[in-house]
Short mmCIF file of C-alpha atoms in Angstrom, two decimals:
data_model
loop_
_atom_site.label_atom_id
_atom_site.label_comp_id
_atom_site.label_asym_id
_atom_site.label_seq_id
_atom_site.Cartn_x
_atom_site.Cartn_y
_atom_site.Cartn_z
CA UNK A 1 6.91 31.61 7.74
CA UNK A 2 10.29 30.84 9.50
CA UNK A 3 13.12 32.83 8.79
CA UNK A 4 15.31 30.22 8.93
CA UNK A 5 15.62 26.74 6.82
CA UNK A 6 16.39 23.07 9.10
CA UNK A 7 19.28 21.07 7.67
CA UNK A 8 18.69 17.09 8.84
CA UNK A 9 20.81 14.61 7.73
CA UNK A 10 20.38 10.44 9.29
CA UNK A 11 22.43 7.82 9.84
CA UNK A 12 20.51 4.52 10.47
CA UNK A 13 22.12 1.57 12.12
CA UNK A 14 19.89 -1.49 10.74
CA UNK A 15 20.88 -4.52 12.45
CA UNK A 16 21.40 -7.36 10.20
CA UNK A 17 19.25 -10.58 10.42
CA UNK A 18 22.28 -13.10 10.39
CA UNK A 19 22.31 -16.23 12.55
CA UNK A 20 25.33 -14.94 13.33
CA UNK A 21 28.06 -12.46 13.79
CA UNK A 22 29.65 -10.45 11.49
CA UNK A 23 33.31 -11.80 11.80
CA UNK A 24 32.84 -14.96 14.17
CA UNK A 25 30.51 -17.78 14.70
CA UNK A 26 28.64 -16.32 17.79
CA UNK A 27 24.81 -16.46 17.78
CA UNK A 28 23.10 -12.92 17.12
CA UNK A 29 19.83 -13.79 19.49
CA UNK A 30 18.46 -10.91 21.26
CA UNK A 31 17.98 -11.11 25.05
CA UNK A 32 20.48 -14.05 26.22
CA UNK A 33 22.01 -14.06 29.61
CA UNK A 34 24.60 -11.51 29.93
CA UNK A 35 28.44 -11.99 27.87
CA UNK A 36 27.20 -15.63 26.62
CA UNK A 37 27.37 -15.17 23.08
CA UNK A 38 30.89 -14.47 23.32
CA UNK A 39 33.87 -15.39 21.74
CA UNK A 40 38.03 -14.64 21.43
CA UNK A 41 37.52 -12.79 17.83
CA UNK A 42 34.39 -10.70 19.14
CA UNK A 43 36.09 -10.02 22.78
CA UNK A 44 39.08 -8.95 20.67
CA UNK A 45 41.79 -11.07 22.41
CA UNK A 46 45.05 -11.44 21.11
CA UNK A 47 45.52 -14.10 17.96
CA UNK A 48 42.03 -14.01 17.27
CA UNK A 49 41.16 -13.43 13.46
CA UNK A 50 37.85 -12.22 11.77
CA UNK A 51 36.25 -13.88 9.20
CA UNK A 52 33.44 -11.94 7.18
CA UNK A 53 30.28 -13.28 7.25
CA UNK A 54 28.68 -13.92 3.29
CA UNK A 55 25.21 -13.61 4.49
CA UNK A 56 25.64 -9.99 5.46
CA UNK A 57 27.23 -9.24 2.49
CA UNK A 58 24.38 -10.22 0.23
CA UNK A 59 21.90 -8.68 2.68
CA UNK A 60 23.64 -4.89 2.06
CA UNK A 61 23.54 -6.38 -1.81
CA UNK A 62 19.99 -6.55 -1.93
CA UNK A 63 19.29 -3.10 0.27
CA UNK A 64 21.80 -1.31 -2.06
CA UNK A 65 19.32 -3.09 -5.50
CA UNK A 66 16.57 -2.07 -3.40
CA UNK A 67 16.98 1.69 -3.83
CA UNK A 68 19.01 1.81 -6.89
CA UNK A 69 22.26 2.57 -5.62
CA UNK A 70 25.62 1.86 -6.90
CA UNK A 71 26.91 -1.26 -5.57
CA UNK A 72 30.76 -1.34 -5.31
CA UNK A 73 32.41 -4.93 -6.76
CA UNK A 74 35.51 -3.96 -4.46
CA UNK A 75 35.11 -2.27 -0.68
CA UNK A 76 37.81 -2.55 1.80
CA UNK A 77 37.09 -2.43 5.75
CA UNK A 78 38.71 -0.49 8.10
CA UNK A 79 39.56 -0.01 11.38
CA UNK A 80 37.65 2.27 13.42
CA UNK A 81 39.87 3.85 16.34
CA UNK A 82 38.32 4.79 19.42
CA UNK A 83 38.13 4.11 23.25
CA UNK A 84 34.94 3.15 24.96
CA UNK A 85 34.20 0.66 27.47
CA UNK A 86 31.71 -1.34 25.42
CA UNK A 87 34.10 -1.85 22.52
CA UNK A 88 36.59 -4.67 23.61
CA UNK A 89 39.38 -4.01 20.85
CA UNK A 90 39.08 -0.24 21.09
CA UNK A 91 38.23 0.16 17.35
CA UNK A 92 35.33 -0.98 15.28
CA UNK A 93 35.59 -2.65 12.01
CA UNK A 94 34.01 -0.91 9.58
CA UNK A 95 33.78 0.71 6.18
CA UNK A 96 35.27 4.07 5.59
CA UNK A 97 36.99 4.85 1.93
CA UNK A 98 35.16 2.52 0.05
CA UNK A 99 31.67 0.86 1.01
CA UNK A 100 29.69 -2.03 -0.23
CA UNK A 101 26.77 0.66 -1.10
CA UNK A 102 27.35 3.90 -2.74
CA UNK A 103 25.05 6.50 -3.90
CA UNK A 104 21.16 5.32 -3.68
CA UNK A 105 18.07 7.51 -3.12
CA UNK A 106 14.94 6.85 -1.70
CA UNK A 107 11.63 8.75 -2.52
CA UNK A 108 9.36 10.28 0.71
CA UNK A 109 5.52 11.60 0.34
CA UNK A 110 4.64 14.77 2.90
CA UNK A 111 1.91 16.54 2.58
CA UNK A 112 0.82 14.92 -1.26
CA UNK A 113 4.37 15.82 -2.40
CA UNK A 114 7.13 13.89 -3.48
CA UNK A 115 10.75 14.57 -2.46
CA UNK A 116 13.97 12.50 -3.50
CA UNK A 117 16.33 11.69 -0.46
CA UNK A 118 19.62 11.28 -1.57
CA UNK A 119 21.32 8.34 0.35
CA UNK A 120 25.17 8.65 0.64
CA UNK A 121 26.38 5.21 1.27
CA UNK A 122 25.57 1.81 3.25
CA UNK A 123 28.28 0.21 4.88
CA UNK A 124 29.05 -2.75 7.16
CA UNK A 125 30.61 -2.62 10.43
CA UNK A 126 30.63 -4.11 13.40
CA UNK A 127 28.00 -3.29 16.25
CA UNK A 128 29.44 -2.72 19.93
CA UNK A 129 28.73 -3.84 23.36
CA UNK A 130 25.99 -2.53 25.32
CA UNK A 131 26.53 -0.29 28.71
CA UNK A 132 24.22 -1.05 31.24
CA UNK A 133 24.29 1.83 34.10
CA UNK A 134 23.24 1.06 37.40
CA UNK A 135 23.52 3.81 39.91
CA UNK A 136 27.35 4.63 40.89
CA UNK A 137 27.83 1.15 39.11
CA UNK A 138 28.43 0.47 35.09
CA UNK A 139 28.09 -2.92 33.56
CA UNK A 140 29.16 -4.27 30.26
CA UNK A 141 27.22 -6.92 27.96
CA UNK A 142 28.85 -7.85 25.10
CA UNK A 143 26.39 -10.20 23.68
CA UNK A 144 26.05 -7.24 21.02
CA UNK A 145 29.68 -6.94 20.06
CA UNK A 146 30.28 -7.91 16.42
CA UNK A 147 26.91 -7.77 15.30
CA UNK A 148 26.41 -7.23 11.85
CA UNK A 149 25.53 -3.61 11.23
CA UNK A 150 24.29 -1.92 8.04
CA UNK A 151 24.86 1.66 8.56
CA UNK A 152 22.76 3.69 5.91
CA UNK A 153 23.95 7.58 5.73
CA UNK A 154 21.81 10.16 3.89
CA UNK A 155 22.82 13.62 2.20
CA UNK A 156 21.72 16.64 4.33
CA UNK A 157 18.43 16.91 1.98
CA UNK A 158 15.51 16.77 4.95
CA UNK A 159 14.08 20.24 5.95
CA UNK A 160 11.48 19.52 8.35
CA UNK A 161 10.82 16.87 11.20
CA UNK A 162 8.46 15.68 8.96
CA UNK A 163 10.07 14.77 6.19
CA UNK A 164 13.08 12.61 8.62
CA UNK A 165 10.28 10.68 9.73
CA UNK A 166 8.86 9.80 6.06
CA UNK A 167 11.92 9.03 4.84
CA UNK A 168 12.69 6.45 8.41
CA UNK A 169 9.13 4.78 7.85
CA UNK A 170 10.41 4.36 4.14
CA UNK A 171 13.56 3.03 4.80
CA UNK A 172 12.16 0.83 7.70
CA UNK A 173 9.13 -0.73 5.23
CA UNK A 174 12.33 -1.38 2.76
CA UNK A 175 14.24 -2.96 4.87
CA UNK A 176 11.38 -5.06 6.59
CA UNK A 177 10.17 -6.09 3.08
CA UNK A 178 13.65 -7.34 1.75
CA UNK A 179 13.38 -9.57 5.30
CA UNK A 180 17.07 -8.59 5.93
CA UNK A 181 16.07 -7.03 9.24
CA UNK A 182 13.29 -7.17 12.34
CA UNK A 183 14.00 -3.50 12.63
CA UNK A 184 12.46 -3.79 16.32
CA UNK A 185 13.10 -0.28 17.60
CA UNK A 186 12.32 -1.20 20.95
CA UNK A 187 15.47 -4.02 21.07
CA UNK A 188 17.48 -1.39 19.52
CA UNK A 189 17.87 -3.07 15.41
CA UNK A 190 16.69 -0.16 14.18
CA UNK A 191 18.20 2.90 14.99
CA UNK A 192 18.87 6.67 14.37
CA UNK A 193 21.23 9.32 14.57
CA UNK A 194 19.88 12.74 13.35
CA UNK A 195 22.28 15.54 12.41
CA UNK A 196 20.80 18.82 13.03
CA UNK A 197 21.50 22.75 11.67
CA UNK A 198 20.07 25.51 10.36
CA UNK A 199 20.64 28.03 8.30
CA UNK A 200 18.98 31.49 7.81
CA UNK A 201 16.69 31.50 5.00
CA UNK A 202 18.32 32.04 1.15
CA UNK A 203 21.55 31.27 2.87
CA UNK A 204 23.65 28.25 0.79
CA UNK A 205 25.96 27.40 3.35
CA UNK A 206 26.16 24.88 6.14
CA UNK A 207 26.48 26.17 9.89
CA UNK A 208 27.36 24.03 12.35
CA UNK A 209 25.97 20.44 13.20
CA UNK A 210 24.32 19.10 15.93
CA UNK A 211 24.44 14.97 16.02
CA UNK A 212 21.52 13.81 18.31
CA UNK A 213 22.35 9.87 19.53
CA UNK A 214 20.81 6.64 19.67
CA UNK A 215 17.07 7.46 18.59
CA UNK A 216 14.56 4.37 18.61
CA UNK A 217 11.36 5.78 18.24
CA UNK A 218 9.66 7.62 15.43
CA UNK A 219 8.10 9.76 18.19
CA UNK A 220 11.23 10.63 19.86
CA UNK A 221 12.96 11.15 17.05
CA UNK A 222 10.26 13.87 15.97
CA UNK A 223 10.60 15.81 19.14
CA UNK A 224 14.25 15.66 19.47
CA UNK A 225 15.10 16.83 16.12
CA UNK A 226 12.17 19.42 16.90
CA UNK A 227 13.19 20.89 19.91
CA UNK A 228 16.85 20.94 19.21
CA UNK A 229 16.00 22.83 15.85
CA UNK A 230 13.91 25.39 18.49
CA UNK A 231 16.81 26.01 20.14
CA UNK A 232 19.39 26.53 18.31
CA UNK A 233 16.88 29.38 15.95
CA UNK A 234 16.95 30.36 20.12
CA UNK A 235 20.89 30.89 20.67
CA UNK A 236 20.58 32.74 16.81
CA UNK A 237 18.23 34.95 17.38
CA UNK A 238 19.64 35.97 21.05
CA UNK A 239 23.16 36.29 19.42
CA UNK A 240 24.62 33.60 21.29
CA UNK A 241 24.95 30.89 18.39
CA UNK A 242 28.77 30.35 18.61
CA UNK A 243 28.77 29.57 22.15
CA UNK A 244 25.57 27.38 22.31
CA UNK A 245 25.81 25.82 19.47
CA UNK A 246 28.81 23.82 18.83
CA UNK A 247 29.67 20.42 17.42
CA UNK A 248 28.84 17.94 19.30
CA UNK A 249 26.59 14.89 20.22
CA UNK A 250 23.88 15.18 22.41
CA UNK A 251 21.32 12.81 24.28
CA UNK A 252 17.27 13.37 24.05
CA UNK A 253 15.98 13.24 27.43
CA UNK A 254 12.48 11.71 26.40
CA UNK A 255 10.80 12.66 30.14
CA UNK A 256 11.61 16.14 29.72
CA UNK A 257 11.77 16.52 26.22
CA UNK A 258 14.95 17.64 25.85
CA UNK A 259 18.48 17.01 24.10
CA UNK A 260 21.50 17.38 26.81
CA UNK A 261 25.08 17.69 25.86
CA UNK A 262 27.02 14.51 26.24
CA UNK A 263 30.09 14.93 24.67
CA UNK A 264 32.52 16.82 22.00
CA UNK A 265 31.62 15.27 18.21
CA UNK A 266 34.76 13.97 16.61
CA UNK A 267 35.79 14.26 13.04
CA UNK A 268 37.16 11.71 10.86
CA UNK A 269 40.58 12.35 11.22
CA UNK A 270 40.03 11.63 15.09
CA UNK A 271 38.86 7.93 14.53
CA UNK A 272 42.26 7.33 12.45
CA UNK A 273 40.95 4.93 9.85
CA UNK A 274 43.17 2.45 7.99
CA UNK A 275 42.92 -0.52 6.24
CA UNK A 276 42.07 -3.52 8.77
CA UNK A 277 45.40 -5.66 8.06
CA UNK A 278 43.02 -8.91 9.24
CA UNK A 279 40.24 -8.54 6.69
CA UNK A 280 41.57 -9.47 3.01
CA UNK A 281 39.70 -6.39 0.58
CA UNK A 282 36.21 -7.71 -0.35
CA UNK A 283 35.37 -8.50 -4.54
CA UNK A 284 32.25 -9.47 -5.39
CA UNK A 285 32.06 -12.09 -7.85
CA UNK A 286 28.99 -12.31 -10.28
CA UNK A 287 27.39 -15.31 -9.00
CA UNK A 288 27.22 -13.39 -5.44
CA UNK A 289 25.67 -9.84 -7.51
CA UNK A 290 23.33 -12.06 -9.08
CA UNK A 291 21.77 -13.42 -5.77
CA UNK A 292 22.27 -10.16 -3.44
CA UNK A 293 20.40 -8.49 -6.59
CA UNK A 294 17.29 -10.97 -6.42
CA UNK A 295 14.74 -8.68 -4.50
CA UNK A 296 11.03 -9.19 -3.68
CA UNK A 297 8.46 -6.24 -5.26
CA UNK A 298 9.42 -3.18 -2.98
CA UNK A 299 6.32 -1.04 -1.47
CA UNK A 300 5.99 1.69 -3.80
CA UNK A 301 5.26 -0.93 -6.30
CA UNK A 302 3.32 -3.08 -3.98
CA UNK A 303 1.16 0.66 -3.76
CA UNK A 304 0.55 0.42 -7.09
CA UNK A 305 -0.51 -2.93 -7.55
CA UNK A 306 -3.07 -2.99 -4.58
CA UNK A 307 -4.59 0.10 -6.09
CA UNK A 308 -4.68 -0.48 -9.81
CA UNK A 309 -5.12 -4.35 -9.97
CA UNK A 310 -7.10 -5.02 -6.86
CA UNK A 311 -8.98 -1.60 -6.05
CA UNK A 312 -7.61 -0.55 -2.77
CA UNK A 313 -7.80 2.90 -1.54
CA UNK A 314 -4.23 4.62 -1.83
CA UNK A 315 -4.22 5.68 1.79
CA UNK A 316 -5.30 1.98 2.58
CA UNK A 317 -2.36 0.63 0.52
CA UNK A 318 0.53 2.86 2.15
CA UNK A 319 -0.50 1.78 5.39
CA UNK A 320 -0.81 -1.98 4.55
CA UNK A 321 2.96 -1.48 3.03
CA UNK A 322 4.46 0.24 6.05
CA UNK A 323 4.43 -3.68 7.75
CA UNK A 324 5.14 -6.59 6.31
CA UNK A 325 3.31 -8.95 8.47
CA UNK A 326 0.12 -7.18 7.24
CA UNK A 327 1.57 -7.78 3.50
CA UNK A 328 1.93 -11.35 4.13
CA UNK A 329 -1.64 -11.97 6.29
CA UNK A 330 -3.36 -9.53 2.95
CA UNK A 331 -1.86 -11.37 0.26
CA UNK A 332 -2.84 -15.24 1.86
CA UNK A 333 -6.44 -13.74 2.49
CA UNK A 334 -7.10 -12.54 -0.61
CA UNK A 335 -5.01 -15.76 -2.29
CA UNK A 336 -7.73 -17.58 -0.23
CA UNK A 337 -10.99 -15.56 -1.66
CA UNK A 338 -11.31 -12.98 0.82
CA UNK A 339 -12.03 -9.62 -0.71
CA UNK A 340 -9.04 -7.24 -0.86
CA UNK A 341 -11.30 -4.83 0.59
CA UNK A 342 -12.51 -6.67 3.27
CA UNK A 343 -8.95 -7.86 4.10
CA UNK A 344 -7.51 -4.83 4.37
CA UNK A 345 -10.19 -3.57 6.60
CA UNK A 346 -9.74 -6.14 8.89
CA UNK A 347 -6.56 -5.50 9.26
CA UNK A 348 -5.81 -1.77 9.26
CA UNK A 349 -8.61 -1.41 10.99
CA UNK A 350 -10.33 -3.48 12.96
CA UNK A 351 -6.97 -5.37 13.95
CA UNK A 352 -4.66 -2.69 14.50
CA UNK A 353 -7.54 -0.76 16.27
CA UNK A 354 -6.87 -3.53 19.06
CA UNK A 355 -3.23 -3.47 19.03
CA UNK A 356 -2.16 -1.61 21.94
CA UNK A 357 0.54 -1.09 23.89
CA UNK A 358 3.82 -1.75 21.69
CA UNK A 359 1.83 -4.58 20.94
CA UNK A 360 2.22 -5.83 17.02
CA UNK A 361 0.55 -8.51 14.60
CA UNK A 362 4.06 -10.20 14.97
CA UNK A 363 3.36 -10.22 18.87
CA UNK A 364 -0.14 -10.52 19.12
CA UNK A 365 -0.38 -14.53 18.89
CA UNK A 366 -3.27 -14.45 16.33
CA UNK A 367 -2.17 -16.84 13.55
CA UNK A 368 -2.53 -16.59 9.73
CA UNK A 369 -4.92 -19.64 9.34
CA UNK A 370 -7.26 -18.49 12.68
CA UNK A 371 -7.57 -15.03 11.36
CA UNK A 372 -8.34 -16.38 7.80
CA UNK A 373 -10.98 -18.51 9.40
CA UNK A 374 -12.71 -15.39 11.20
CA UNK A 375 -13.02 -14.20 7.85
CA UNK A 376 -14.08 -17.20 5.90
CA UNK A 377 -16.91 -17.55 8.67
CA UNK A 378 -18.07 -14.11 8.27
CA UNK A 379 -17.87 -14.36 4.19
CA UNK A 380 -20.36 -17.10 4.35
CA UNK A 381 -22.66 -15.59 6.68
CA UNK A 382 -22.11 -18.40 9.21
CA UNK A 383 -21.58 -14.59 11.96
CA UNK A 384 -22.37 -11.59 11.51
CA UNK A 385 -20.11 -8.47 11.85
CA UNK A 386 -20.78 -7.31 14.87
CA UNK A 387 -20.08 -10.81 16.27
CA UNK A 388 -16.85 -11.25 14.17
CA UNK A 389 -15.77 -8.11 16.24
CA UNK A 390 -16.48 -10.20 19.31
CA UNK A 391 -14.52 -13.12 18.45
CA UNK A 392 -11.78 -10.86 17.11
CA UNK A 393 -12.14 -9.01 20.55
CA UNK A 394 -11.60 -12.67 22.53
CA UNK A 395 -8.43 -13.94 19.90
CA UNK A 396 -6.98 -10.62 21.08
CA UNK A 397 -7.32 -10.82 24.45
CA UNK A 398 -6.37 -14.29 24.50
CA UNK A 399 -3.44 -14.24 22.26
CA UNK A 400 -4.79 -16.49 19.90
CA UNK A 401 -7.53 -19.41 19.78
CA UNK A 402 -9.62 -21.89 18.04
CA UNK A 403 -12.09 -19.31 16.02
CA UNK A 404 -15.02 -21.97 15.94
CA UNK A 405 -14.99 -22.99 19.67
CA UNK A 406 -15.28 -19.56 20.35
CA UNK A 407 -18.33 -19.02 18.00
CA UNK A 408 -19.96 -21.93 19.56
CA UNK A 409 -18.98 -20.92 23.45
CA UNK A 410 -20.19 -17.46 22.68
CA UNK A 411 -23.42 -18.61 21.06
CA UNK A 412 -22.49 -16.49 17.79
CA UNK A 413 -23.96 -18.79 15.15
CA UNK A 414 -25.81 -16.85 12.25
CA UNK A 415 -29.07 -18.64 11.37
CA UNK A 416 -29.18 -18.41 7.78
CA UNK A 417 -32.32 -21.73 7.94
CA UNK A 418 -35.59 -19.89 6.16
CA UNK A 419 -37.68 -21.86 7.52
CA UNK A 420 -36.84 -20.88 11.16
CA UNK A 421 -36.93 -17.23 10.18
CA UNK A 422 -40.52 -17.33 8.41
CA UNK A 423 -42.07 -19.70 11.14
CA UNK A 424 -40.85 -16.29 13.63
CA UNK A 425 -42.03 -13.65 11.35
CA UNK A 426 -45.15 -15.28 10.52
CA UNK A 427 -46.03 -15.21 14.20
CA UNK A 428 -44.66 -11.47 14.49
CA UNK A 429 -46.94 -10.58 12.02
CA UNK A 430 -49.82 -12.17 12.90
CA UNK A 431 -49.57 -10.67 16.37
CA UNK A 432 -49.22 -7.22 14.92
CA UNK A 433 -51.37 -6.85 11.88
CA UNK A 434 -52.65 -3.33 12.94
CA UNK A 435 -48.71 -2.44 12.21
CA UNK A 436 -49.16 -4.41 8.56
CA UNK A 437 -51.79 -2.44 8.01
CA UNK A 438 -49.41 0.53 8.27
CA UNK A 439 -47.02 -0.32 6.45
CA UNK A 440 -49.05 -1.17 3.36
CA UNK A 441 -50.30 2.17 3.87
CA UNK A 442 -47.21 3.40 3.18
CA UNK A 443 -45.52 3.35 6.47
CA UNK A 444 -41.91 2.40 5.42
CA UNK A 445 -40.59 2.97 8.67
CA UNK A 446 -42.36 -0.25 10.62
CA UNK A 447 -40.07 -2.20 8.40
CA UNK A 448 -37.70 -1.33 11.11
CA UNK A 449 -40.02 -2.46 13.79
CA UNK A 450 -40.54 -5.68 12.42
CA UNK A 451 -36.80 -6.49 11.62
CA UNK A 452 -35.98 -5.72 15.28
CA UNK A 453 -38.81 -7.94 16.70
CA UNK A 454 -37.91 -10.92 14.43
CA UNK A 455 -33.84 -10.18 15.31
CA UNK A 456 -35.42 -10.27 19.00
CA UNK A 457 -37.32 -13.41 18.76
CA UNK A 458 -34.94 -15.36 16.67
CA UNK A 459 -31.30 -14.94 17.90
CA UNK A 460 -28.52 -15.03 15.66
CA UNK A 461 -30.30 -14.57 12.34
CA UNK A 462 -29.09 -13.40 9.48
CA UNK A 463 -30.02 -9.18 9.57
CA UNK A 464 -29.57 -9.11 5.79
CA UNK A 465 -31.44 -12.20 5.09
CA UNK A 466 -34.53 -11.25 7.75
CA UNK A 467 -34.47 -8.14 5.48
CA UNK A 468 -35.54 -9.91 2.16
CA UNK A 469 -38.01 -12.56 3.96
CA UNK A 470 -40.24 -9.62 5.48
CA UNK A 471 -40.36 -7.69 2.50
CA UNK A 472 -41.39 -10.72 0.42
CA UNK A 473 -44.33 -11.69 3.57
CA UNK A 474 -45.04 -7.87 3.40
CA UNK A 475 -45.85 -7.60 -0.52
CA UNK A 476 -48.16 -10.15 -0.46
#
């Protein structure tokens, strides 16, 4: 057992879903051409006022419901003071004194037990630009300036790598399932700052912090927060703590595996917050409560009701829960008299087997209606499984496609006609009564030869239904 306790405390910026910016009209879409979504309130130039955007307001309403938290009817925003080159009015609007969100909590699972993560606060702000570095030469793109931002603090209560990454996973299922977010990690609208420290074991105070920046993968995150609690127990135990561990922010190099120093970390005092003169303070009146407060059935619920109402397996359930693209494709299957167990498994497994790559049911081009179709065809026997794998294998591969043209192309057709099937196992057996002979003798085992010669002769039948027809011609 270690002789020393981890101390992780996140901040997660959760870009907001808004067609557009927080304080001015400028689209929000990811991956336009360079400073086009642009604007004189956004660039900051001089005369220019912000206007706060409603929808992001009751989008932090409905996280804040989400995990019980104290929503505050007044919050002020503030100004934000610092210099960098992708921040055009050298301070970010944000919240500081008073947020939208106060205290919340949010419940993880490790290891079968349950732990309570305290959440601080949720506030809005203002995202900034976006440095792009190109050898000796830096750009800046400030398609990303003034994009709503829900910033989501927790208390200091994670003690293992673990237990930061069951807590993200829960807080990215919440905010997928309220639909106030993508959270695409890989565009950067979901993402993590971990503050690292520890502590020598029975000890009650807090040594000093390590912030590690701008995480976007639940991998990454692991390792970073991993190796940079390795080495600071390191500089502790080789009595060089104060001069290798300091406060500051540091980069994970995810090649080598490593966080690197990249600058001093400031406290609050340094950003020299006050009241943004611009931005009136913000009340929220009942009628806007009332709709931030209307929330769809969170996925600890959503657990519960898959396993007690429609017999799912509980690890089956958390993972259906952790997307909700899944939740939405489950719920229309089984609304359209697929089994919840054979939804699920197509899904969680068979279909997510397949997705490789980065590659996501959101991404993958396989519609709601084509996959319901795969099923429907296999729930009437009209395919087997094996060649519902196939065409699942081909609407993969093909991003998509017409589920009965590839059935017919492919040949795939179950023959569920009787009287096809008897005509071919009336021949097989006539051929091979030496081998009926057997059988009667108590041979159970030539069952299995027969069933493979009549699957042999007769393409596409029906394995299940071959089954029944031989042992009926072989009890006569």
């Amino acid at each position: 057992m270690s002789s020393f306790e981890t101390i992780i405390g996140l901040e997660v910026h959760v870009q907001l879903n808004t067609k557009s910016k927080i304080f001015c009209e400028c689209a929000t879409s990811f991956g336009e051409s360079p400073n086009s979504n642009v604007c004189p309130t956004c660039l900051g130039l001089p005369g220019a006022l912000p206007v706060l955007n409603k929808e992001a307001v009751k989008k932090a309403i409905s996280f804040g419901s989400a995990i019980n938290a104290v929503i505050n009817q007044n919050s002020i925003f503030a100004r934000k003071n610092y210099f960098y080159p992708d921040l055009p009015k050298a301070y970010q609007i944000s919240q500081f004194e008073v947020p939208l969100v106060g205290r919340g909590q949010i419940t993880i699972e490790v290891d079968g037990e349950q732990k309570t993560i305290g959440v601080t606060r949720a506030h809005l702000e203002e995202d900034a630009g976006k440095n792009i570095h190109d050898g000796s030469i830096s750009k800046v793109d400030l398609n990303r300036a003034s994009t709503p931002l829900l910033e989501i603090v927790s208390e200091p209560d994670m003690r293992s790598s673990d237990e930061a990454i069951a807590y993200l996973k829960k807080l990215h299922a919440i905010v997928r399932t309220l639909e106030i977010s993508d959270a695409n990690m890989q565009e950067g609208s979901f993402r993590c700052d971990a503050n690292v420290s520890i502590r020598p074991q029975g000890d009650s105070k807090l040594y000093t912090r390590v912030e590690i920046k701008n995480l976007n993968s639940f991998k990454f995150i692991q390792k970073a927060i991993e190796y940079e609690v390795a080495r600071q127990i390191e500089a502790f135990e080789s009595g060089n703590y104060n001069s290798e561990v300091v406060q500051e922010t540091r980069l994970f190099d995810t090649t080598k595996g490593v966080t690197k120093s990249m600058r001093g970390k400031e406290e609050s005092a340094d950003y020299r917050y006050f009241p943004d003169p611009d931005l009136l303070p913000v009340f929220l009146d009942s009628t806007l409560l009332e709709e931030g407060k209307k929330i769809p059935e969170m996925p600890d619920a959503k657990i519960a009701r898959y396993i007690e109402s429609l017999g799912l397996k509980e690890a089956d359930a958390k993972i259906l829960v952790q997307d909700i693209d899944f939740v939405k494709y489950f719920e229309h299957f089984v609304s359209q008299g697929i089994t919840p167990k054979s939804a699920c498994t197509w899904l969680i497994v068979e279909l997510q087997g397949r997705l490789k790559n980065g590659n996501t049911l959101a991404s993958c081009g396989i519609s709601m209606e084509s996959f319901l179709t795969l099923l429907k065809r296999l729930r009437d026997s009209k395919i087997s499984g094996a060649s519902a794998k196939i065409v699942l294998d081909m609407l993969v591969e093909n991003r998509g496609g017409d589920v009965d043209s590839i059935i017919k192309d492919k040949g795939l057709e179950q023959i569920n006609d009787d009287g096809a099937i008897i005509s071919v196992i009336d021949s097989i057996l006539a051929a091979n009564a030496d081998k009926v002979a057997e059988f009667k003798a108590g041979k159970d085992k030539m069952l299995g030869f027969f069933v493979g010669q009549v699957m042999k002769n007769c393409k596409g039948a029906n394995p299940a239904r071959v089954n029944e027809l031989l042992r009926e011609k072989l009890s006569k």
